CSV table of C-alpha atoms in Angstrom, one decimal:
chain,number,residue,atom,x,y,z
A,189,VAL,CA,11.7,6.8,1.0
A,190,LEU,CA,11.0,6.4,5.1
A,191,SER,CA,8.2,4.2,4.7
A,192,CYS,CA,10.3,2.2,3.2
A,193,LEU,CA,12.6,2.4,5.7
A,194,ALA,CA,10.1,1.6,8.4
A,195,LYS,CA,8.0,-1.7,6.8
A,196,ASN,CA,12.1,-3.1,6.3
A,197,ASN,CA,13.3,-2.3,8.6
A,198,PRO,CA,16.2,-5.3,9.8
A,199,ALA,CA,15.5,-5.2,13.5
A,200,SER,CA,11.4,-4.8,13.4
A,201,ASN,CA,9.2,-8.4,13.5
A,202,CYS,CA,12.1,-10.8,14.6
A,203,SER,CA,13.8,-12.8,17.6
A,204,GLU,CA,15.7,-11.3,19.9
A,205,ALA,CA,18.2,-13.9,19.0
A,206,SER,CA,18.5,-12.0,15.4
A,207,SER,CA,18.2,-8.7,16.5
A,208,GLU,CA,21.5,-9.2,18.6
A,209,ARG,CA,23.1,-10.4,15.7
A,210,MET,CA,21.8,-8.0,13.7
A,211,SER,CA,22.5,-5.0,15.7
A,212,GLY,CA,25.5,-3.4,13.6
A,213,THR,CA,23.2,-3.8,10.6
A,214,GLY,CA,20.4,-2.2,12.2
A,215,ASP,CA,22.2,0.9,14.0
A,216,ALA,CA,23.4,1.5,10.8
A,217,PHE,CA,19.9,1.3,9.5
A,218,THR,CA,18.0,2.8,11.8
A,219,ASN,CA,21.0,5.9,12.5
A,220,ARG,CA,20.7,6.9,8.9
A,221,GLY,CA,16.5,7.0,9.1
A,222,ASN,CA,17.3,9.3,12.1
A,223,ASP,CA,19.5,11.3,9.9
A,224,ILE,CA,17.0,12.2,7.0
A,225,ILE,CA,13.9,12.9,10.6
A,226,SER,CA,16.8,15.1,11.8
A,227,TYR,CA,17.5,17.1,8.4
A,228,ILE,CA,13.7,17.6,7.8
A,229,ILE,CA,13.3,19.2,11.3
A,230,SER,CA,16.4,21.6,11.1
A,231,VAL,CA,15.9,22.8,8.1
A,232,GLY,CA,11.8,23.6,9.7
A,233,VAL,CA,9.3,21.6,7.4
A,234,ILE,CA,7.3,20.8,10.3
A,235,ASP,CA,6.9,24.7,11.5
A,236,LYS,CA,6.4,25.1,7.9
A,237,LEU,CA,3.6,22.8,7.6
A,238,ARG,CA,1.6,23.8,11.2
A,239,THR,CA,1.8,27.5,9.6
A,240,TYR,CA,-0.2,26.1,6.6
A,241,PHE,CA,-1.8,23.4,8.1
A,242,SER,CA,-3.5,26.5,10.5
A,243,ALA,CA,-4.4,28.9,8.2
A,244,VAL,CA,-6.1,26.1,5.5
A,245,ARG,CA,-10.7,27.5,5.9
A,246,GLY,CA,-13.0,25.9,4.0
A,247,PRO,CA,-12.7,21.8,2.7
A,248,VAL,CA,-10.4,22.1,-0.7
A,249,ASP,CA,-12.5,20.3,-2.7
A,250,GLY,CA,-12.3,23.2,-4.6
A,251,ASN,CA,-8.2,23.4,-5.7
A,252,LYS,CA,-6.7,20.2,-6.6
A,253,ASN,CA,-2.9,21.2,-5.7
A,254,SER,CA,-3.9,21.9,-2.0
A,255,ALA,CA,-5.7,19.4,-2.0
A,256,ASP,CA,-2.3,17.6,-3.1
A,257,PHE,CA,-0.1,19.2,-1.0
A,258,LEU,CA,-2.0,18.0,2.1
A,259,LEU,CA,-2.4,14.8,1.3
A,260,HIS,CA,1.6,14.5,0.8
A,261,SER,CA,2.2,16.6,3.9
A,262,LEU,CA,0.4,14.1,5.7
A,263,GLY,CA,1.8,10.8,4.0
A,264,LEU,CA,5.8,12.7,4.5
A,265,LEU,CA,4.7,12.9,8.6
A,266,ILE,CA,3.0,9.4,9.2
A,267,ALA,CA,6.3,7.9,7.8
A,268,MET,CA,8.1,9.8,10.0
A,269,THR,CA,5.8,8.7,12.4
A,270,LYS,CA,5.8,5.3,12.1
A,271,PHE,CA,9.5,5.3,11.2
A,272,MET,CA,10.5,6.4,14.9
A,273,SER,CA,7.1,4.6,16.4
A,274,LYS,CA,8.9,0.8,15.4
A,275,ARG,CA,11.2,1.5,18.3
A,276,ASN,CA,8.9,2.0,20.9
A,277,VAL,CA,7.0,-2.3,22.5
A,278,ASN,CA,4.3,-1.2,24.8
A,279,VAL,CA,2.2,2.3,24.0
A,280,PHE,CA,1.3,2.4,27.6
A,281,ASP,CA,4.9,2.4,28.5
A,282,THR,CA,5.4,5.4,31.2
A,283,LYS,CA,9.3,6.0,30.0
A,284,ARG,CA,9.6,8.6,28.1
A,285,PRO,CA,10.9,7.5,24.1
A,286,GLU,CA,13.9,8.1,23.5
A,287,ASP,CA,13.2,10.9,20.9
A,288,PRO,CA,16.9,11.2,18.8
A,289,THR,CA,15.6,13.5,16.4
A,290,GLN,CA,13.9,15.8,18.0
A,291,LEU,CA,10.0,14.4,16.9
A,292,ILE,CA,8.3,14.1,19.8
A,293,TYR,CA,9.8,17.6,20.9
A,294,THR,CA,8.5,19.0,17.7
A,295,PHE,CA,4.9,17.7,17.4
A,296,GLU,CA,4.3,19.0,20.9
A,297,VAL,CA,5.9,22.0,20.1
A,298,THR,CA,3.9,23.1,16.9
A,299,GLU,CA,0.4,21.6,19.1
A,300,LEU,CA,0.6,18.3,17.0
A,301,VAL,CA,1.6,20.2,13.5
A,302,GLY,CA,-1.0,22.0,13.5
A,303,ILE,CA,-3.6,19.4,12.3
A,304,VAL,CA,-6.1,20.3,14.9
A,305,SER,CA,-6.7,23.0,13.4
A,306,LEU,CA,-6.0,21.6,9.9
A,307,LEU,CA,-9.3,19.3,10.6
A,308,TYR,CA,-11.2,21.6,12.3
A,309,GLY,CA,-10.8,24.6,9.6
A,310,MET,CA,-11.9,21.9,6.7
A,311,LEU,CA,-14.9,20.8,8.6
A,312,LEU,CA,-16.3,23.6,11.4
A,313,HIS,CA,-14.4,26.7,8.7
A,314,SER,CA,-17.6,28.2,9.2
A,315,GLY,CA,-19.5,26.7,13.1
A,316,ALA,CA,-21.4,23.6,13.6
A,317,PRO,CA,-24.0,22.9,11.8
A,318,SER,CA,-28.0,22.9,13.0
A,319,ARG,CA,-28.6,18.8,14.6
A,320,SER,CA,-31.8,19.2,14.3
A,321,MET,CA,-34.0,15.7,13.8
A,322,ASP,CA,-34.4,16.3,10.0
A,323,SER,CA,-30.7,17.7,9.2
A,324,VAL,CA,-28.3,16.1,7.7
A,325,PRO,CA,-24.1,17.1,7.0
A,326,ARG,CA,-23.4,18.3,3.1
A,327,GLU,CA,-22.1,14.8,1.8
A,328,LEU,CA,-17.3,15.7,1.5
A,329,ALA,CA,-16.0,15.0,-1.6
A,330,VAL,CA,-13.3,12.4,-2.1
A,331,GLN,CA,-9.8,14.0,-1.6
A,332,PRO,CA,-11.5,15.9,1.4
A,333,VAL,CA,-12.5,12.3,2.9
A,334,SER,CA,-8.7,11.1,2.4
A,335,ILE,CA,-7.7,14.4,3.7
A,336,ILE,CA,-9.5,14.4,6.6
A,337,LEU,CA,-8.8,10.7,7.4
A,338,ALA,CA,-4.9,10.7,7.1
A,339,GLY,CA,-4.7,13.4,9.3
A,340,LEU,CA,-6.8,11.6,12.1
A,341,ARG,CA,-4.0,8.6,11.7
A,342,MET,CA,-1.6,10.9,12.2
A,343,LEU,CA,-3.4,11.2,14.9
A,344,ASN,CA,-3.2,7.9,16.1
A,345,HIS,CA,0.6,7.1,15.6
A,346,MET,CA,1.8,9.5,17.4
A,347,ALA,CA,-0.2,8.5,20.4
A,348,VAL,CA,2.1,4.6,18.9
A,349,LEU,CA,5.0,6.9,19.8
A,350,ASP,CA,4.5,8.9,23.0
A,351,LEU,CA,0.9,8.1,23.9
A,352,GLN,CA,1.4,11.2,27.6
A,353,MET,CA,2.8,13.5,24.6
A,354,LEU,CA,-0.2,13.0,22.7
A,355,GLN,CA,-3.0,13.0,25.6
A,356,ARG,CA,-1.1,16.5,27.3
A,357,THR,CA,-1.0,18.5,23.7
A,358,LEU,CA,-4.6,17.2,22.7
A,359,GLY,CA,-6.0,17.9,26.3
A,360,GLU,CA,-4.5,21.6,26.1
A,361,GLU,CA,-7.8,23.7,26.7
A,362,GLY,CA,-8.0,25.6,23.1
A,363,LEU,CA,-7.0,22.5,21.3
A,364,SER,CA,-9.6,19.7,23.1
A,365,LEU,CA,-12.3,21.8,22.6
A,366,GLU,CA,-11.5,21.8,19.1
A,367,PHE,CA,-10.8,18.4,19.0
A,368,ARG,CA,-14.3,17.4,20.6
A,369,HIS,CA,-16.2,19.6,17.8
A,370,ILE,CA,-14.4,17.3,15.5
A,371,ALA,CA,-15.3,14.0,17.0
A,372,SER,CA,-18.8,14.9,17.8
A,373,TYR,CA,-19.2,16.2,13.8
A,374,LEU,CA,-17.4,13.3,12.5
A,375,ILE,CA,-19.5,10.8,13.8
A,376,TRP,CA,-22.4,12.5,12.9
A,377,TYR,CA,-21.1,12.9,10.0
A,378,CYS,CA,-20.3,9.1,10.0
A,379,SER,CA,-24.2,8.7,11.0
A,380,HIS,CA,-25.8,10.0,7.5
A,381,VAL,CA,-22.7,8.7,5.2
A,382,THR,CA,-21.7,5.6,4.9
A,383,ALA,CA,-17.9,5.3,5.6
A,384,GLU,CA,-17.2,3.2,7.7
A,385,GLU,CA,-12.8,3.7,7.3
A,386,LEU,CA,-12.9,7.1,9.2
A,387,LEU,CA,-15.4,6.7,11.6
A,388,HIS,CA,-12.9,3.6,12.7
A,389,GLU,CA,-10.4,6.6,13.1
A,390,VAL,CA,-12.0,9.0,14.8
A,391,VAL,CA,-13.4,6.2,16.9
A,392,LEU,CA,-9.4,4.6,17.7
A,393,CYS,CA,-8.4,8.7,18.4
A,394,VAL,CA,-10.9,9.4,20.9
A,395,GLY,CA,-9.7,5.9,23.1
A,396,TYR,CA,-6.6,6.6,22.5
A,397,PHE,CA,-7.4,10.9,23.5
A,398,SER,CA,-9.0,9.0,26.5
A,399,VAL,CA,-7.4,5.7,27.7
A,400,LEU,CA,-6.1,6.1,31.6
A,401,HIS,CA,-6.7,10.8,31.6
A,402,LEU,CA,-9.2,11.5,34.3
A,403,ASP,CA,-9.3,14.9,32.7
A,404,ASN,CA,-9.4,13.9,29.2
A,405,GLN,CA,-12.1,11.4,30.0
A,406,VAL,CA,-14.3,14.6,31.8
A,407,ILE,CA,-14.0,16.3,28.4
A,408,ILE,CA,-15.7,13.5,26.3
A,409,GLN,CA,-18.1,13.0,28.3
A,410,SER,CA,-18.9,16.5,28.1
A,411,GLY,CA,-20.3,19.8,26.0
A,412,GLN,CA,-23.5,20.1,24.4
A,413,PRO,CA,-25.7,17.3,23.8
A,414,PRO,CA,-25.8,14.8,22.8
A,415,THR,CA,-22.1,14.6,23.9
A,416,VAL,CA,-18.8,12.3,22.0
A,417,LEU,CA,-20.0,9.5,24.4
A,418,GLN,CA,-23.4,10.0,24.1
A,419,GLN,CA,-22.9,9.2,20.2
A,420,LEU,CA,-20.6,6.4,21.0
A,421,CYS,CA,-23.3,4.1,22.6
A,422,ALA,CA,-25.7,5.6,20.0
A,423,LEU,CA,-24.2,4.0,17.4
A,424,PRO,CA,-26.0,1.5,15.3
A,425,PHE,CA,-26.3,-2.1,16.9
A,426,GLN,CA,-24.1,-3.9,14.3
A,427,TYR,CA,-21.3,-2.4,17.2
A,428,PHE,CA,-22.9,-4.1,19.9
A,429,SER,CA,-23.4,-7.4,18.1
A,430,ASP,CA,-20.5,-7.9,15.3
A,431,PRO,CA,-17.7,-9.0,16.6
A,432,ARG,CA,-15.5,-7.1,14.1
A,433,LEU,CA,-16.9,-3.6,15.4
A,434,VAL,CA,-17.3,-4.8,18.4
A,435,ALA,CA,-13.5,-4.6,18.8
A,436,VAL,CA,-13.4,-1.3,17.5
A,437,LEU,CA,-16.1,0.5,20.0
A,438,PHE,CA,-15.8,-1.9,23.2
A,439,PRO,CA,-12.0,-0.6,23.5
A,440,THR,CA,-13.1,3.4,23.2
A,441,LEU,CA,-15.8,2.9,25.7
A,442,ILE,CA,-14.2,1.2,28.1
A,443,CYS,CA,-11.5,4.2,27.7
A,444,CYS,CA,-14.4,7.1,27.9
């Protein structure tokens, strides 16, 4: 429902004059969406999802019901975030966005709904694997990859909704370390397994995390080598020559 509301918002993708003529319809439309999101928050759905996400340990590829639940839960969160993001014109606007549903506040107090803990639990629950010259990561099944991809997309949608909130929350001491390990592992994973879509979401997320934020840039530049920044610089030559791939990598390199 929320995905349809976000896609068909009468106030989006229209001229200023049209927006004024449709203001009554747009306000009613927005209010109904806000009511749905406020209800979801008030009954504690996001708090329960945070608890569930934080308890995941392992890639869940042997439990279809759990994997389906994670994927659909992330789909709900993405739809809520996209609906609220429709009213934000500039991701770099320093003015705090309106939060009539308390969605942004809820994301912050739940540590981004435990999505970083979910990704860490799925990928690194047994610790960081050895990365010797001849070591290769275990290839993940399709469903765990879909969950990880949805989790990264959710973080990127959060950045569009409120960049400062994402950077502030993701930059906290424990969370930033987990995020750096996740990004480093996934870049390494994608260097051995063909997963372009996954790699691009990681690169975008690192860019949002570090853009115009000196403390977060230090996190990306530090750690056991190769650092996340060094891994980005070591991506295949196509990312420095193919215009389509350059457009993915270079903005993040500049941000770092």
